[in-house]
């Protein structure tokens, strides 16, 4: 089994990594309309065996439904990247995987 | 980059939770070095600072569902309350689950099951610096959260909707990212078809009964296939652990109904909690489920090697709890001695009554001449609460060992060890039909006596596993309870 030998996750070096991030971001185009209802975390995918990205930990505000009352509540919580769930980091080990 | 607020200038000190806004990075489940810039939980990243984390995955790393979260001891719980975690997916190994055609054909969804916890105004406040006990009562560590809000989230939301077509098979990657709540997950009208625990494949897919819940312990991941039934609306739910008769757990061995699964998060949710509304609609799809053996996860010794190798060492670990409603008569013999050890000074100048310990059970201490459990004459030599300077065990790199973890408390504690996964062979002394790889397993509560009774008369819950200490990744390896609020006060 051939595998790429170097796979890195790097978190840090803000300016450097933002550049790389644009190249690494994943967008799931051509998914059918039904997928738009179910919200999933942002994905960041490795490219040529390297995933270089920055995670910022900070308090940020988000709104969320409190199901007991149906109210939309603003919460101020520590999190990554301003979201109530951090990005999904995806490392692709084999480049030449047969596509579906 | 740590953009959290500055740590408070005056802190209680001792072993009490501290540096609430310092952080670091743990890659939970990855088989990589625990040192340097890698999966190193001893790093201290101060507010206002930026750090590199560089993780090189070995060529033969297992493909699967792993995750990341902060692991700065003494300040892990609050980021968990805020949703500070994410998934790490290692994918497209030619011999991973994706090589199974039925799995490869399935649409994938990620479901990160969080438990966002705030005070009444939606803030995540500091713990109580003057706490004398572990609770959310007035004198408790979490008093600032009394009557607070709990949001049981799925990818950060409480009102998710997911569409499937009749007959469609989907692969869901579930993560229980709660700070402490073990979740009994089920889908109305449907069976869960289990593929992998903690990112590591089962020998064969295991299908639960229709609506039978799966116990997803805090920190656990589950890769599961769902095949949509007839047109309709079905709720993906967390069931009430009270009153449920079930055999479902990661292992299939778990005969008891226990109130205890509620423990660890305050407050308890109003069960059942909906994680997603699944709508089955539109035209039918013709898809199938896998049969036969699943591919073994890479990067681990074969099951045969693990089972046929004589263990180099046999070790015993115990989850123990002192304090709360215990009296002198109904607490563990270790409590007396450890209360002497963990005194006012240890806790930074104020007594703290709850000792949530992870102890070397092979340290039996000396006989207590009085037979009085409250007396500290029993002289244990090892720490019960976390002390980095005194490691509990020293394992030889490259060895295979057998461990049993006992639970001498009336609530469940999920056991997690960093760096190397382990092959679970027994739960409560009953052998698993087929051993399973895990990195986190709920150690069932003690049984035989009701909670609040005499723990010395109860039968401890237990898990037994074999583990291989990969010599490539030697160093200081943490193990702890994955109820993060327990870990922060020393159950590590
Ligand atoms: Cu615990």
XYZ file of C-alpha atoms and ligand atoms in Angstrom:
593
model
C 0.000 0.000 0.000
C 1.512 3.298 -1.016
C 0.992 6.117 1.342
C 2.252 9.604 1.583
C 4.945 9.585 4.196
C 4.555 13.047 5.650
C 1.313 14.315 7.100
C 1.291 17.304 9.311
C -1.181 19.250 11.233
C 0.277 22.596 12.079
C -1.429 25.112 14.235
C 0.234 28.459 14.607
C 2.119 31.056 12.580
C -0.966 33.046 11.856
C 0.051 35.013 8.802
C 1.803 32.152 7.132
C -1.005 29.744 7.628
C -3.851 31.939 6.493
C -2.277 31.903 3.045
C -2.149 28.146 3.027
C -5.632 27.856 4.368
C -7.209 29.276 1.250
C -5.623 26.497 -0.701
C -6.685 23.864 1.769
C -10.287 24.830 2.361
C -12.784 22.278 1.315
C -16.020 23.147 -0.320
C -18.637 20.598 -0.922
C -20.220 21.903 -4.073
C -22.733 19.866 -6.051
C -24.243 18.280 -2.930
C -27.968 17.908 -3.316
C -30.388 20.299 -1.727
C -31.195 17.971 1.151
C -27.693 18.321 2.538
C -28.130 22.023 3.108
C -30.508 21.426 5.970
C -28.048 19.547 8.110
C -25.339 21.853 9.376
C -21.843 20.425 9.779
C -18.615 21.989 11.001
C -16.372 23.745 8.526
C -13.833 21.301 7.046
C -10.116 21.860 6.465
C -8.514 19.191 4.310
C -4.881 18.248 3.806
C -3.358 18.787 0.422
C -0.334 16.794 -0.760
C -0.015 15.343 2.698
C 0.061 18.614 4.592
C -2.635 20.383 6.528
C -1.469 23.715 7.809
C -4.033 25.739 9.646
C -4.625 28.100 12.542
C -7.033 27.623 15.394
C -7.825 30.672 17.476
C -9.190 30.101 20.959
C -11.312 33.008 22.180
C -14.605 33.942 23.808
C -17.178 34.740 21.145
C -20.933 35.155 20.967
C -23.204 32.714 19.178
C -26.946 32.264 19.184
C -28.533 28.953 19.944
C -32.071 27.717 20.484
C -32.902 26.774 24.059
C -35.289 23.929 23.337
C -37.050 24.063 26.696
C -38.527 27.481 25.816
C -37.903 27.754 22.080
C -36.041 31.014 22.729
C -33.003 32.028 20.757
C -30.283 32.705 23.341
C -27.001 34.517 22.863
C -24.177 32.654 24.565
C -20.651 33.953 25.122
C -18.332 30.947 25.271
C -14.695 29.954 24.855
C -14.332 28.132 21.528
C -12.215 27.682 18.405
C -12.696 29.961 15.418
C -15.753 31.691 16.846
C -17.973 28.654 16.474
C -19.722 26.346 18.943
C -17.817 23.511 17.299
C -14.298 23.671 15.847
C -13.458 22.925 12.211
C -13.106 19.293 11.163
C -9.479 18.668 10.217
C -9.168 15.998 7.559
C -5.946 14.218 6.723
C -6.020 12.307 3.466
C -3.513 9.487 3.634
C -3.788 8.060 0.142
C -4.001 10.394 -2.795
C -4.908 7.861 -5.443
C -7.979 6.474 -3.844
C -10.494 5.152 -6.365
C -13.358 7.608 -6.482
C -16.900 6.426 -6.055
C -3.447 31.157 19.009
C -4.733 31.818 22.494
C -6.975 34.886 22.488
C -8.705 33.998 25.732
C -8.677 36.598 28.552
C -5.729 36.887 30.922
C -5.644 34.463 33.816
C -6.773 35.957 37.148
C -3.850 37.544 39.008
C -4.819 36.080 42.348
C -5.596 32.384 42.377
C -6.222 29.918 45.162
C -3.136 27.851 44.422
C -2.249 24.303 45.378
C -3.849 21.589 43.295
C -7.081 23.546 42.956
C -8.156 24.287 39.364
C -5.985 27.079 38.047
C -5.001 29.187 35.026
C -8.496 28.947 33.552
C -7.531 30.658 30.298
C -4.310 28.811 29.567
C -4.616 26.139 26.936
C -2.860 23.509 24.825
C -3.768 20.888 22.230
C -4.550 17.171 22.539
C -5.146 14.997 19.480
C -7.402 12.429 21.125
C -6.933 8.951 19.660
C -4.000 9.695 17.354
C -1.144 7.234 17.728
C 1.629 9.846 17.779
C 4.316 11.028 20.186
C 3.110 12.623 23.453
C 6.154 14.900 23.516
C 7.599 18.046 21.964
C 5.318 19.925 19.588
C 3.138 16.861 19.038
C 0.333 15.515 21.229
C 1.865 17.027 24.351
C -0.672 17.748 27.112
C 1.957 19.316 29.390
C 2.401 22.431 27.277
C 1.225 25.689 28.785
C -0.058 28.182 26.226
C -0.727 31.459 27.986
C -3.408 33.907 26.907
C -2.066 36.238 24.228
C 0.449 33.744 22.870
C 0.753 31.747 19.656
C 2.241 28.251 19.444
C 2.964 25.651 16.821
C 1.550 22.178 17.096
C 3.154 19.895 14.549
C 1.856 16.359 14.301
C 3.399 13.881 11.911
C 1.165 10.918 11.300
C 3.015 7.662 10.723
C 2.623 6.076 7.298
C 0.536 3.273 8.707
C -1.741 5.308 10.974
C -5.264 3.956 11.375
C -7.909 5.667 9.266
C -10.800 6.809 11.381
C -12.628 9.333 13.511
C -10.477 11.084 16.102
C -10.769 14.506 17.699
C -8.967 17.425 19.313
C -9.519 19.489 22.416
C -7.497 21.420 25.001
C -5.813 19.414 27.764
C -4.313 21.936 30.148
C -4.768 20.249 33.535
C -6.897 22.354 35.859
C -8.560 24.300 33.053
C -10.129 21.807 30.689
C -13.764 21.858 31.772
C -14.627 25.458 30.878
C -13.573 25.204 27.215
C -15.638 22.012 27.013
C -18.662 23.947 28.310
C -18.054 26.426 25.483
C -17.777 23.988 22.566
C -13.995 24.184 22.149
C -13.245 20.965 20.286
C -13.373 19.519 16.803
C -13.054 16.350 14.801
C -9.866 14.938 13.260
C -10.567 12.578 10.413
C -7.862 10.392 8.918
C -9.219 9.112 5.665
C -8.771 7.358 2.361
C -6.468 4.603 3.467
C -6.809 2.024 0.723
C -7.400 -0.601 3.402
C -9.619 1.455 5.706
C -13.391 1.324 6.071
C -13.609 3.194 2.754
C -12.436 0.026 1.031
C -15.738 -1.588 1.993
C -17.978 -0.795 -1.008
C -21.151 -0.356 1.059
C -19.372 2.115 3.345
C -17.723 3.946 0.452
C -21.115 4.387 -1.199
C -22.689 5.884 1.911
C -23.020 9.634 2.271
C -21.131 10.824 5.346
C -22.267 13.131 8.098
C -20.327 14.363 11.086
C -22.251 14.704 14.351
C -20.401 16.325 17.219
C -22.634 15.921 20.241
C -21.746 18.726 22.607
C -23.127 19.862 25.929
C -22.804 23.637 26.003
C -23.191 24.838 29.532
C -23.636 28.441 30.675
C -24.988 30.466 33.562
C -28.467 31.998 33.335
C -27.276 34.877 31.186
C -25.486 32.700 28.627
C -21.945 33.249 29.904
C -19.324 30.636 30.779
C -18.149 31.945 34.162
C -15.157 30.933 36.260
C -15.406 28.198 38.846
C -15.868 29.139 42.500
C -12.412 29.902 43.952
C -13.723 29.302 47.486
C -15.270 25.918 46.783
C -15.126 23.244 49.441
C -16.801 20.511 47.414
C -17.444 19.237 43.916
C -21.010 20.297 43.075
C -23.059 23.174 41.692
C -24.429 24.020 45.136
C -23.488 27.179 47.049
C -20.170 25.836 48.330
C -19.485 23.907 45.145
C -16.826 24.249 42.495
C -19.528 25.032 39.932
C -21.757 27.308 42.029
C -21.583 29.979 39.317
C -23.594 27.624 37.095
C -26.445 27.010 39.550
C -29.756 27.039 37.626
C -27.750 27.599 34.468
C -28.505 26.527 30.915
C -27.545 23.281 29.204
C -27.682 23.032 25.416
C -27.408 19.514 24.029
C -25.926 20.342 20.646
C -25.337 18.530 17.398
C -22.615 20.392 15.488
C -23.280 23.422 17.667
C -27.057 23.501 17.091
C -30.036 22.189 19.024
C -32.497 22.045 16.128
C -30.916 20.032 13.325
C -32.862 18.418 10.487
C -31.467 15.701 8.261
C -33.029 14.238 5.125
C -32.638 10.675 3.919
C -34.341 8.693 1.178
C -36.061 5.391 1.932
C -33.477 2.611 1.739
C -30.571 5.046 1.753
C -27.508 4.084 3.807
C -25.547 6.881 5.470
C -22.368 6.808 7.530
C -22.480 9.005 10.594
C -19.376 9.873 12.555
C -20.577 10.551 16.105
C -18.480 12.163 18.822
C -19.639 12.690 22.382
C -17.802 15.909 23.222
C -19.644 16.521 26.509
C -17.602 17.524 29.531
C -19.113 14.645 31.444
C -22.419 13.332 30.210
C -22.487 9.794 28.826
C -25.170 9.727 26.128
C -27.549 6.908 25.222
C -28.091 7.534 21.530
C -30.896 5.957 19.501
C -32.912 6.650 16.346
C -36.666 6.120 16.358
C -37.755 3.232 14.159
C -34.203 2.355 13.168
C -31.240 0.186 14.105
C -27.710 1.432 14.561
C -25.202 -0.598 12.552
C -21.898 -0.174 14.395
C -18.686 -0.015 12.364
C -16.003 1.445 14.614
C -15.435 2.527 18.198
C -13.105 5.478 18.745
C -12.157 5.374 15.068
C -11.004 1.749 15.222
C -12.998 -0.814 13.272
C -14.913 -3.665 14.790
C -14.085 -7.107 13.476
C -17.617 -7.313 12.071
C -20.391 -4.748 11.773
C -22.711 -5.085 14.770
C -26.414 -4.323 14.394
C -28.379 -3.232 17.452
C -32.099 -3.883 17.905
C -34.503 -1.298 16.494
C -34.363 1.787 18.766
C -31.827 0.137 21.071
C -29.619 2.944 22.393
C -25.858 2.917 22.202
C -23.975 4.220 25.232
C -21.632 6.857 23.870
C -19.364 7.715 26.783
C -17.860 11.177 27.135
C -14.935 11.234 24.702
C -16.160 8.246 22.660
C -16.626 8.225 18.905
C -18.857 5.865 16.985
C -18.877 5.249 13.241
C -22.296 3.934 12.435
C -24.364 3.095 9.360
C -28.037 4.019 9.246
C -30.371 2.583 6.644
C -33.463 4.751 6.290
C -36.785 2.965 6.607
C -40.170 4.016 5.313
C -41.258 7.578 4.600
C -41.663 9.399 7.875
C -40.161 11.572 10.587
C -37.833 9.988 13.140
C -36.012 11.570 16.059
C -32.351 10.957 16.805
C -32.362 11.110 20.568
C -30.442 10.859 23.783
C -32.491 8.576 26.011
C -33.038 8.928 29.726
C -30.542 6.642 31.453
C -32.979 6.132 34.302
C -35.280 3.204 33.824
C -33.824 1.977 30.563
C -33.233 -1.737 30.397
C -30.587 -2.264 27.834
C -27.648 -4.346 26.972
C -26.255 -1.702 24.683
C -22.831 -0.375 25.348
C -19.694 -0.299 23.338
C -19.292 -3.897 24.376
C -22.776 -5.298 24.568
C -22.119 -6.125 28.216
C -23.915 -3.821 30.550
C -26.865 -5.411 32.244
C -27.659 -2.716 34.768
C -29.891 0.266 34.709
C -28.154 2.986 36.561
C -28.991 6.464 37.587
C -25.267 7.037 37.630
C -24.894 7.853 33.983
C -26.392 11.248 34.748
C -23.376 12.244 36.836
C -20.762 14.723 35.774
C -22.700 17.515 34.111
C -24.945 19.954 35.903
C -27.839 20.262 35.376
C -29.270 17.081 33.866
C -31.085 17.549 30.587
C -34.819 16.970 30.176
C -34.819 13.562 28.543
C -35.307 12.459 25.871
C -33.212 15.079 24.094
C -33.544 15.448 20.321
C -30.228 15.600 18.484
C -31.748 15.764 15.001
C -35.050 15.317 13.236
C -34.532 12.765 10.488
C -37.006 13.093 7.634
C -37.229 10.172 5.242
C -38.756 11.382 2.002
C -38.628 11.296 -1.800
C -37.883 8.324 -3.998
C -36.446 5.070 -2.711
C -32.782 4.178 -3.029
C -31.410 0.694 -3.355
C -28.402 0.439 -1.062
C -26.998 -2.358 1.044
C -25.172 -2.912 4.300
C -21.801 -4.685 4.509
C -21.537 -8.302 5.541
C -18.459 -10.276 6.514
C -15.338 -9.061 8.304
C -14.405 -5.396 8.260
C -10.770 -4.501 7.504
C -8.610 -4.353 10.641
C -7.435 -0.878 11.567
C -3.869 -0.157 10.567
C -1.071 0.816 12.921
C -2.004 -1.655 15.652
C -0.761 -5.180 16.357
C -3.120 -7.858 15.060
C -5.779 -9.121 17.418
C -4.074 -12.542 17.381
C -0.743 -11.045 18.458
C -2.429 -9.122 21.255
C -4.380 -12.102 22.545
C -1.621 -14.696 22.169
C 1.188 -12.674 23.735
C 1.774 -13.315 27.415
C 1.488 -9.890 29.109
C 4.816 -8.464 30.311
C 2.972 -6.969 33.298
C -0.476 -7.199 34.834
C -1.631 -3.969 36.426
C -4.706 -2.768 38.273
C -6.075 0.749 38.415
C -9.001 2.035 40.473
C -11.409 4.927 40.187
C -12.161 5.879 43.777
C -14.208 8.626 45.327
C -14.056 10.040 48.835
C -16.440 12.615 50.254
C -19.968 13.678 49.469
C -22.580 11.886 51.517
C -20.147 9.292 52.792
C -19.879 8.582 56.480
C -16.932 7.014 58.270
C -18.576 3.617 57.857
C -19.404 3.614 54.169
C -16.289 5.004 52.602
C -13.286 3.260 51.151
C -10.361 2.323 53.392
C -8.093 4.503 51.280
C -10.060 7.657 52.103
C -8.655 8.104 55.600
C -5.077 8.102 54.440
C -5.706 10.265 51.418
C -7.552 12.873 53.468
C -4.345 13.272 55.470
C -2.351 13.524 52.268
C -4.642 15.993 50.502
C -5.104 18.539 53.240
C -5.869 22.256 53.360
C -2.423 23.190 52.054
C -2.735 20.810 49.159
C -5.928 22.577 48.064
C -4.483 26.065 48.316
C -5.597 27.004 51.826
C -9.214 25.817 51.874
C -10.331 22.239 52.481
C -11.833 20.412 49.552
C -13.906 17.455 50.579
C -14.336 15.436 47.358
C -11.362 13.344 46.323
C -11.951 11.899 42.863
C -8.994 9.608 42.456
C -7.330 7.296 40.021
C -5.267 4.947 42.120
C -2.764 2.159 41.702
C -4.862 -0.744 43.019
C -1.773 -2.895 43.409
C -0.784 -0.584 46.263
C -2.700 -2.309 49.049
C -1.259 -0.228 51.888
C -0.725 -1.628 55.364
C -3.313 -3.207 57.605
C -5.427 -0.909 59.674
C -5.107 -2.215 63.241
C -8.391 -0.634 64.295
C -10.425 -1.844 61.360
C -11.674 1.724 61.320
C -12.020 2.918 57.750
C -11.953 6.549 58.758
C -8.556 6.272 60.386
C -5.513 7.100 58.317
C -3.273 4.297 59.512
C -3.429 2.532 56.197
C -0.276 3.779 54.613
C -0.533 3.892 50.852
C 2.631 4.789 49.057
C 1.258 6.029 45.750
C -0.661 9.170 44.915
C -4.399 8.991 44.387
C -4.724 12.412 42.772
C -2.670 13.522 39.790
C 1.018 14.189 40.439
C 3.195 14.543 37.380
C 6.337 14.044 39.446
C 5.175 10.603 40.569
C 4.045 8.513 37.618
C 1.743 5.658 38.578
C 3.448 3.062 36.390
C 6.554 2.749 34.271
C 5.957 0.575 31.246
C 8.658 -0.841 28.997
C 8.459 0.510 25.444
C 7.458 -2.232 23.046
C 5.746 -4.389 25.659
C 2.237 -5.790 25.791
C 0.551 -5.516 29.172
C -2.809 -6.461 30.663
C -4.662 -3.912 32.764
C -7.877 -3.993 34.730
C -9.540 -0.719 35.699
C -11.977 -0.981 38.624
C -14.719 1.456 39.491
C -15.238 1.745 43.258
C -17.883 4.449 42.946
C -21.617 4.540 42.290
C -21.265 6.438 39.022
C -19.758 5.603 35.642
C -16.317 6.970 34.752
C -14.995 6.781 31.187
C -11.353 5.631 31.217
C -9.116 7.222 28.561
C -5.424 6.681 27.921
C -3.394 8.803 25.528
C -1.073 7.710 22.707
C -1.881 3.975 22.401
C -5.320 2.425 21.919
C -6.136 -0.740 23.866
C -7.878 -4.002 23.100
C -10.846 -4.393 25.442
C -11.318 -8.038 26.426
C -13.636 -8.019 29.475
C -16.310 -5.853 31.081
C -17.338 -6.584 34.673
C -15.345 -9.813 34.454
C -17.329 -11.106 31.476
C -15.305 -11.861 28.400
C -16.289 -10.073 25.193
C -17.261 -12.406 22.390
C -14.946 -10.459 20.118
C -12.439 -8.052 21.710
C -12.682 -4.418 20.564
C -10.153 -1.616 20.139
C -10.880 1.595 22.017
C -9.132 4.613 23.428
C -11.941 5.452 25.855
C -14.338 3.076 27.620
C -16.979 3.680 30.270
C -16.026 1.735 33.387
C -19.412 0.760 34.808
C -20.369 1.879 38.294
C -20.170 -0.503 41.243
C -23.272 -2.630 41.707
C -24.940 -4.805 44.308
C -25.695 -1.969 46.719
C -27.697 1.109 45.909
C -25.953 4.439 45.437
C -25.315 6.067 48.778
C -24.920 2.651 50.416
C -21.681 1.151 51.622
C -19.268 1.035 48.719
C -17.249 -1.586 50.579
C -20.154 -4.022 50.175
C -20.598 -3.318 46.456
C -19.044 -5.135 43.532
C -16.804 -2.754 41.624
C -17.402 -2.341 37.898
C -14.383 -3.169 35.783
C -12.864 -3.275 32.334
C -9.897 -5.441 31.315
C -7.749 -4.788 28.283
C -4.446 -5.579 26.653
C -2.317 -2.777 25.366
C 0.842 -2.405 23.323
C 3.166 0.454 24.167
C 4.438 1.387 20.738
C 8.162 2.193 21.211
C 7.945 4.895 18.536
C 5.837 7.000 20.878
C 7.397 6.636 24.305
C 7.266 9.383 26.898
C 4.897 10.574 29.601
C 1.493 9.108 28.821
C -1.590 10.443 30.568
C -4.611 8.409 31.562
C -7.672 9.867 33.184
C -11.397 9.928 33.622
C -12.991 11.626 30.608
C -15.532 13.369 32.793
C -13.507 16.517 32.403
C -14.688 18.074 35.647
C -13.293 15.018 37.465
C -10.019 15.188 35.596
C -9.510 18.860 36.433
C -9.508 18.040 40.145
C -7.080 15.173 39.851
C -8.795 12.016 38.525
C -5.824 11.479 36.258
Cu -14.862 10.372 36.544
